[in-house]
PDB file of C-alpha atoms in Angstrom:
ATOM      1  CA  MET A   1    -208.286  -2.555-146.873  1.00 39.00           C
ATOM      2  CA  SER A   2    -205.193  -2.804-144.619  1.00 40.00           C
ATOM      3  CA  ALA A   3    -205.355  -3.573-140.945  1.00 42.00           C
ATOM      4  CA  VAL A   4    -204.077  -0.096-140.089  1.00 39.00           C
ATOM      5  CA  VAL A   5    -206.703   1.604-141.840  1.00 41.00           C
ATOM      6  CA  SER A   6    -209.430  -0.723-140.575  1.00 43.00           C
ATOM      7  CA  THR A   7    -208.256  -0.014-137.068  1.00 43.00           C
ATOM      8  CA  ILE A   8    -208.458   3.636-137.279  1.00 46.00           C
ATOM      9  CA  ARG A   9    -211.627   3.524-138.992  1.00 47.00           C
ATOM     10  CA  THR A  10    -212.831   1.331-136.197  1.00 47.00           C
ATOM     11  CA  ARG A  11    -211.926   4.065-133.892  1.00 46.00           C
ATOM     12  CA  PHE A  12    -214.331   6.637-135.325  1.00 45.00           C
ATOM     13  CA  ASP A  13    -217.508   4.132-135.051  1.00 44.00           C
ATOM     14  CA  GLU A  14    -217.117   4.180-131.023  1.00 44.00           C
ATOM     15  CA  PRO A  15    -220.226   5.824-129.903  1.00 44.00           C
ATOM     16  CA  SER A  16    -218.152   8.480-127.864  1.00 45.00           C
ATOM     17  CA  ALA A  17    -217.598  10.454-131.210  1.00 45.00           C
ATOM     18  CA  GLY A  18    -220.800  12.045-132.678  1.00 52.00           C
ATOM     19  CA  ALA A  19    -221.665  10.720-136.197  1.00 57.00           C
ATOM     20  CA  THR A  20    -221.432  14.196-137.792  1.00 60.00           C
ATOM     21  CA  THR A  21    -217.885  14.585-136.207  1.00 57.00           C
ATOM     22  CA  ARG A  22    -216.791  11.241-137.412  1.00 58.00           C
ATOM     23  CA  HIS A  23    -218.013  11.803-140.932  1.00 61.00           C
ATOM     24  CA  ARG A  24    -216.156  15.209-141.195  1.00 59.00           C
ATOM     25  CA  PHE A  25    -213.047  13.808-139.723  1.00 56.00           C
ATOM     26  CA  ARG A  26    -212.951  10.946-142.258  1.00 61.00           C
ATOM     27  CA  ALA A  27    -213.880  13.178-145.118  1.00 60.00           C
ATOM     28  CA  GLY A  28    -211.222  15.649-144.396  1.00 68.00           C
ATOM     29  CA  LEU A  29    -208.610  13.359-143.139  1.00 71.00           C
ATOM     30  CA  GLN A  30    -206.088  13.442-146.222  1.00 70.00           C
ATOM     31  CA  ASN A  31    -206.548  17.166-146.558  1.00 77.00           C
ATOM     32  CA  GLU A  32    -206.012  17.622-142.872  1.00 80.00           C
ATOM     33  CA  MET A  33    -202.932  15.489-142.836  1.00 79.00           C
ATOM     34  CA  LEU A  34    -201.390  17.877-145.454  1.00 84.00           C
ATOM     35  CA  ARG A  35    -202.451  20.931-143.976  1.00 86.00           C
ATOM     36  CA  GLN A  36    -200.943  20.198-140.510  1.00 86.00           C
ATOM     37  CA  LYS A  37    -197.861  18.961-142.389  1.00 86.00           C
ATOM     38  CA  ARG A  38    -197.545  22.356-144.200  1.00 87.00           C
ATOM     39  CA  PHE A  39    -198.522  24.247-141.083  1.00 86.00           C
ATOM     40  CA  LEU A  40    -195.711  22.974-139.160  1.00 87.00           C
ATOM     41  CA  GLN A  41    -193.169  22.938-141.932  1.00 85.00           C
ATOM     42  CA  ARG A  42    -193.720  26.754-142.307  1.00 85.00           C
ATOM     43  CA  ARG A  43    -192.819  27.129-138.747  1.00 82.00           C
ATOM     44  CA  MET A  44    -190.029  25.024-138.281  1.00 80.00           C
ATOM     45  CA  SER A  45    -186.591  24.718-140.062  1.00 76.00           C
ATOM     46  CA  CYS A  46    -186.425  20.955-139.787  1.00 80.00           C
ATOM     47  CA  ALA A  47    -189.036  19.140-142.233  1.00 81.00           C
ATOM     48  CA  ASP A  48    -188.508  15.794-140.644  1.00 82.00           C
ATOM     49  CA  THR A  49    -189.444  17.043-137.257  1.00 84.00           C
ATOM     50  CA  ALA A  50    -192.270  18.998-138.776  1.00 84.00           C
ATOM     51  CA  GLU A  51    -193.711  15.928-140.416  1.00 85.00           C
ATOM     52  CA  ASP A  52    -193.349  13.816-137.199  1.00 86.00           C
ATOM     53  CA  LEU A  53    -195.169  16.485-135.134  1.00 88.00           C
ATOM     54  CA  ALA A  54    -197.970  16.409-138.044  1.00 87.00           C
ATOM     55  CA  GLN A  55    -198.321  12.748-137.647  1.00 85.00           C
ATOM     56  CA  ASP A  56    -198.518  12.956-133.878  1.00 86.00           C
ATOM     57  CA  ALA A  57    -201.147  15.718-134.021  1.00 87.00           C
ATOM     58  CA  ILE A  58    -203.419  13.611-136.403  1.00 83.00           C
ATOM     59  CA  LEU A  59    -202.847  10.733-134.087  1.00 82.00           C
ATOM     60  CA  GLN A  60    -203.870  12.578-130.934  1.00 83.00           C
ATOM     61  CA  ALA A  61    -206.818  13.835-132.958  1.00 80.00           C
ATOM     62  CA  TYR A  62    -207.801  10.180-133.655  1.00 74.00           C
ATOM     63  CA  GLN A  63    -207.310   9.301-129.920  1.00 77.00           C
ATOM     64  CA  GLY A  64    -209.299  12.507-128.721  1.00 78.00           C
ATOM     65  CA  LEU A  65    -212.013  12.656-131.118  1.00 73.00           C
ATOM     66  CA  GLY A  66    -214.608  12.110-128.455  1.00 73.00           C
ATOM     67  CA  ARG A  67    -213.380  15.171-126.499  1.00 77.00           C
ATOM     68  CA  PHE A  68    -213.822  17.416-129.611  1.00 72.00           C
ATOM     69  CA  GLN A  69    -216.694  19.809-128.557  1.00 72.00           C
ATOM     70  CA  ALA A  70    -217.263  21.677-131.718  1.00 70.00           C
ATOM     71  CA  ARG A  71    -216.410  25.366-130.413  1.00 73.00           C
ATOM     72  CA  SER A  72    -214.198  25.702-133.326  1.00 70.00           C
ATOM     73  CA  SER A  73    -214.042  23.858-136.723  1.00 74.00           C
ATOM     74  CA  LEU A  74    -212.388  20.457-136.487  1.00 74.00           C
ATOM     75  CA  SER A  75    -209.329  21.896-138.636  1.00 76.00           C
ATOM     76  CA  THR A  76    -208.684  24.664-136.050  1.00 80.00           C
ATOM     77  CA  TRP A  77    -209.022  22.160-133.056  1.00 80.00           C
ATOM     78  CA  ILE A  78    -206.304  20.031-134.846  1.00 84.00           C
ATOM     79  CA  THR A  79    -204.056  23.044-135.635  1.00 84.00           C
ATOM     80  CA  GLY A  80    -204.129  23.780-132.023  1.00 85.00           C
ATOM     81  CA  ILE A  81    -202.986  20.358-131.504  1.00 88.00           C
ATOM     82  CA  SER A  82    -200.106  20.849-133.857  1.00 87.00           C
ATOM     83  CA  ALA A  83    -199.294  24.218-132.394  1.00 86.00           C
ATOM     84  CA  ASN A  84    -198.990  22.605-128.882  1.00 86.00           C
ATOM     85  CA  LEU A  85    -196.742  19.772-130.101  1.00 87.00           C
ATOM     86  CA  ARG A  86    -194.534  22.325-131.750  1.00 86.00           C
ATOM     87  CA  ARG A  87    -194.328  24.380-128.500  1.00 84.00           C
ATOM     88  CA  GLN A  88    -193.616  21.389-126.398  1.00 84.00           C
ATOM     89  CA  HIS A  89    -190.982  20.209-128.865  1.00 81.00           C
ATOM     90  CA  LEU A  90    -189.144  23.691-128.627  1.00 79.00           C
ATOM     91  CA  GLN A  91    -189.350  23.654-125.035  1.00 77.00           C
ATOM     92  CA  ARG A  92    -187.603  20.384-124.765  1.00 75.00           C
ATOM     93  CA  ALA A  93    -185.132  21.368-127.515  1.00 64.00           C
ATOM     94  CA  PRO A  94    -183.866  24.893-126.719  1.00 54.00           C
ATOM     95  CA  GLN A  95    -181.607  25.039-129.778  1.00 52.00           C
ATOM     96  CA  HIS A  96    -184.524  25.406-131.958  1.00 48.00           C
ATOM     97  CA  ARG A  97    -186.460  27.901-129.657  1.00 45.00           C
ATOM     98  CA  PHE A  98    -186.272  30.630-132.291  1.00 45.00           C
ATOM     99  CA  GLU A  99    -187.452  28.661-135.231  1.00 45.00           C
ATOM    100  CA  HIS A 100    -190.243  30.562-136.948  1.00 45.00           C
ATOM    101  CA  LEU A 101    -190.979  31.144-140.650  1.00 42.00           C
ATOM    102  CA  ASP A 102    -193.691  33.543-141.844  1.00 41.00           C
ATOM    103  CA  LEU A 103    -197.149  32.368-142.859  1.00 44.00           C
ATOM    104  CA  ASP A 104    -200.134  33.540-144.359  1.00 45.00           C
ATOM    105  CA  GLU A 105    -202.894  32.231-142.298  1.00 45.00           C
ATOM    106  CA  GLN A 106    -205.601  32.731-144.835  1.00 43.00           C
ATOM    107  CA  SER A 107    -203.395  30.543-147.346  1.00 45.00           C
ATOM    108  CA  LEU A 108    -203.790  27.628-145.098  1.00 45.00           C
ATOM    109  CA  ALA A 109    -207.703  27.949-145.301  1.00 44.00           C
ATOM    110  CA  ASP A 110    -207.629  28.352-148.947  1.00 44.00           C
ATOM    111  CA  ASP A 111    -205.296  25.447-149.811  1.00 48.00           C
ATOM    112  CA  ALA A 112    -206.804  22.778-151.925  1.00 47.00           C
ATOM    113  CA  LEU A 113    -205.538  19.338-152.141  1.00 51.00           C
ATOM    114  CA  GLU A 114    -203.412  19.213-155.288  1.00 61.00           C
ATOM    115  CA  PRO A 115    -203.010  15.819-157.251  1.00 68.00           C
ATOM    116  CA  SER A 116    -199.400  15.589-156.550  1.00 65.00           C
ATOM    117  CA  LEU A 117    -200.024  16.179-152.829  1.00 64.00           C
ATOM    118  CA  GLN A 118    -202.729  13.513-152.944  1.00 66.00           C
ATOM    119  CA  LEU A 119    -200.256  11.122-154.705  1.00 72.00           C
ATOM    120  CA  GLU A 120    -197.721  11.853-151.994  1.00 72.00           C
ATOM    121  CA  LEU A 121    -200.107  11.205-149.048  1.00 69.00           C
ATOM    122  CA  GLU A 122    -201.129   7.773-150.966  1.00 74.00           C
ATOM    123  CA  GLN A 123    -197.398   6.744-150.967  1.00 78.00           C
ATOM    124  CA  LEU A 124    -196.843   7.730-147.419  1.00 77.00           C
ATOM    125  CA  THR A 125    -200.038   5.750-146.391  1.00 76.00           C
ATOM    126  CA  ALA A 126    -198.698   2.692-148.399  1.00 80.00           C
ATOM    127  CA  THR A 127    -195.233   3.206-146.840  1.00 83.00           C
ATOM    128  CA  ILE A 128    -196.630   3.216-143.329  1.00 82.00           C
ATOM    129  CA  GLU A 129    -198.962   0.212-143.861  1.00 82.00           C
ATOM    130  CA  ALA A 130    -196.145  -1.644-145.423  1.00 86.00           C
ATOM    131  CA  ALA A 131    -193.735  -0.793-142.396  1.00 87.00           C
ATOM    132  CA  VAL A 132    -196.298  -1.819-139.968  1.00 86.00           C
ATOM    133  CA  THR A 133    -196.816  -5.172-141.363  1.00 88.00           C
ATOM    134  CA  ARG A 134    -192.853  -5.709-141.288  1.00 92.00           C
ATOM    135  CA  LEU A 135    -192.981  -5.087-137.504  1.00 91.00           C
ATOM    136  CA  SER A 136    -192.375  -7.864-135.184  1.00 92.00           C
ATOM    137  CA  PRO A 137    -195.648  -9.404-133.714  1.00 90.00           C
ATOM    138  CA  GLU A 138    -194.852  -7.922-130.363  1.00 92.00           C
ATOM    139  CA  LEU A 139    -194.005  -4.387-131.492  1.00 92.00           C
ATOM    140  CA  ARG A 140    -196.958  -4.532-133.923  1.00 88.00           C
ATOM    141  CA  GLU A 141    -199.200  -5.492-131.292  1.00 88.00           C
ATOM    142  CA  ALA A 142    -198.166  -2.846-128.801  1.00 89.00           C
ATOM    143  CA  PHE A 143    -198.166  -0.092-131.614  1.00 86.00           C
ATOM    144  CA  MET A 144    -201.667  -0.790-132.760  1.00 83.00           C
ATOM    145  CA  LEU A 145    -203.074  -1.047-129.127  1.00 83.00           C
ATOM    146  CA  VAL A 146    -201.576   2.002-127.782  1.00 83.00           C
ATOM    147  CA  ALA A 147    -200.974   4.477-130.597  1.00 79.00           C
ATOM    148  CA  VAL A 148    -203.958   3.737-132.896  1.00 74.00           C
ATOM    149  CA  ARG A 149    -206.702   2.282-130.573  1.00 75.00           C
ATOM    150  CA  GLY A 150    -205.676   4.433-127.632  1.00 77.00           C
ATOM    151  CA  HIS A 151    -205.510   1.755-124.958  1.00 82.00           C
ATOM    152  CA  SER A 152    -203.298   2.697-121.897  1.00 87.00           C
ATOM    153  CA  TYR A 153    -199.730   1.350-121.479  1.00 88.00           C
ATOM    154  CA  GLN A 154    -201.037  -0.371-118.257  1.00 89.00           C
ATOM    155  CA  SER A 155    -203.878  -2.168-119.796  1.00 86.00           C
ATOM    156  CA  VAL A 156    -201.687  -3.426-122.748  1.00 86.00           C
ATOM    157  CA  ALA A 157    -199.073  -4.569-120.475  1.00 90.00           C
ATOM    158  CA  SER A 158    -201.794  -6.591-118.637  1.00 87.00           C
ATOM    159  CA  LEU A 159    -202.845  -7.956-121.964  1.00 85.00           C
ATOM    160  CA  ALA A 160    -199.474  -8.857-122.968  1.00 85.00           C
ATOM    161  CA  ASP A 161    -198.528 -10.260-119.473  1.00 90.00           C
ATOM    162  CA  THR A 162    -195.418  -7.852-119.607  1.00 92.00           C
ATOM    163  CA  SER A 163    -194.400  -4.817-117.762  1.00 95.00           C
ATOM    164  CA  VAL A 164    -195.368  -1.152-118.591  1.00 93.00           C
ATOM    165  CA  THR A 165    -191.690  -0.252-119.439  1.00 95.00           C
ATOM    166  CA  ASN A 166    -191.708  -3.230-122.035  1.00 94.00           C
ATOM    167  CA  VAL A 167    -194.899  -1.952-123.592  1.00 93.00           C
ATOM    168  CA  LYS A 168    -193.345   1.655-123.734  1.00 93.00           C
ATOM    169  CA  ASN A 169    -190.242   0.504-125.138  1.00 95.00           C
ATOM    170  CA  ARG A 170    -192.186  -1.739-127.764  1.00 93.00           C
ATOM    171  CA  VAL A 171    -194.257   1.336-128.888  1.00 90.00           C
ATOM    172  CA  HIS A 172    -191.044   3.367-129.011  1.00 92.00           C
ATOM    173  CA  ARG A 173    -189.277   1.062-131.145  1.00 94.00           C
ATOM    174  CA  ALA A 174    -192.355   0.651-133.536  1.00 91.00           C
ATOM    175  CA  ARG A 175    -192.779   4.345-133.932  1.00 89.00           C
ATOM    176  CA  LYS A 176    -188.890   4.522-134.683  1.00 91.00           C
ATOM    177  CA  ALA A 177    -189.099   1.711-137.450  1.00 90.00           C
ATOM    178  CA  LEU A 178    -192.041   3.573-138.977  1.00 85.00           C
ATOM    179  CA  LYS A 179    -190.275   6.925-139.068  1.00 86.00           C
ATOM    180  CA  GLN A 180    -187.343   5.437-140.466  1.00 88.00           C
ATOM    181  CA  ALA A 181    -189.249   3.660-143.294  1.00 85.00           C
ATOM    182  CA  VAL A 182    -190.903   6.925-144.012  1.00 81.00           C
ATOM    183  CA  ARG A 183    -187.430   8.770-144.278  1.00 84.00           C
ATOM    184  CA  GLU A 184    -186.038   6.126-146.317  1.00 86.00           C
ATOM    185  CA  SER A 185    -189.017   6.290-148.801  1.00 80.00           C
ATOM    186  CA  GLU A 186    -188.358   9.954-149.222  1.00 73.00           C
ATOM    187  CA  ARG A 187    -184.710   9.515-150.197  1.00 74.00           C
ATOM    188  CA  PRO A 188    -184.035   9.954-153.996  1.00 69.00           C
ATOM    189  CA  PRO A 189    -183.129   6.800-155.633  1.00 65.00           C
ATOM    190  CA  ARG A 190    -179.170   6.320-156.060  1.00 65.00           C
ATOM    191  CA  ALA A 191    -177.824   6.627-159.452  1.00 62.00           C
ATOM    192  CA  PRO A 192    -176.473   3.255-161.132  1.00 62.00           C
ATOM    193  CA  GLY A 193    -172.822   3.051-160.172  1.00 61.00           C
ATOM    194  CA  HIS A 194    -172.950   5.252-157.184  1.00 57.00           C
ATOM    195  CA  GLU A 195    -173.846   2.756-154.761  1.00 55.00           C
ATOM    196  CA  HIS A 196    -171.647   2.412-151.595  1.00 53.00           C
ATOM    197  CA  PRO A 197    -170.207  -1.209-150.924  1.00 50.00           C
TER     198      PRO A 197
END
């Protein structure tokens, strides 16, 4: 088991999240990751941005699991996080304000995890885990503590004996490196003889 997956699973073992919620979240995580990705891709014209927001939504769900109050299903709650992230993105980027693609809401609920999507998720997970191991120790530590374990920038700055600005910069650089690794893994391989010098 990788360090990233192990750390994320440790997050669900915290007493603040109920046992039933933790179990449901773990059991449905792969389906949920794909559901959120499809949810956002159907509403946005840029697939890369939709994927980034879906990853952010799952990460926010990890970090906020203790606040989930079961007034709705876990999937509905996470979809709400995705919708909020999309809205925030569109407010910050006015050129995308009118992005919208039609969506059959029931089709989301009925989507089953297809074998090809399962393989895609496993490859994505392996790509991210490999990219995390390639980060410098400073970037990896900041990313794991802030983005995965949910520590504040201030607490990580104290632990690392550095400024909050440095921690924010390290987390930003780590996220940028991980997103780049995912993008590179999704590029089709170049045909022999067509490589650039």
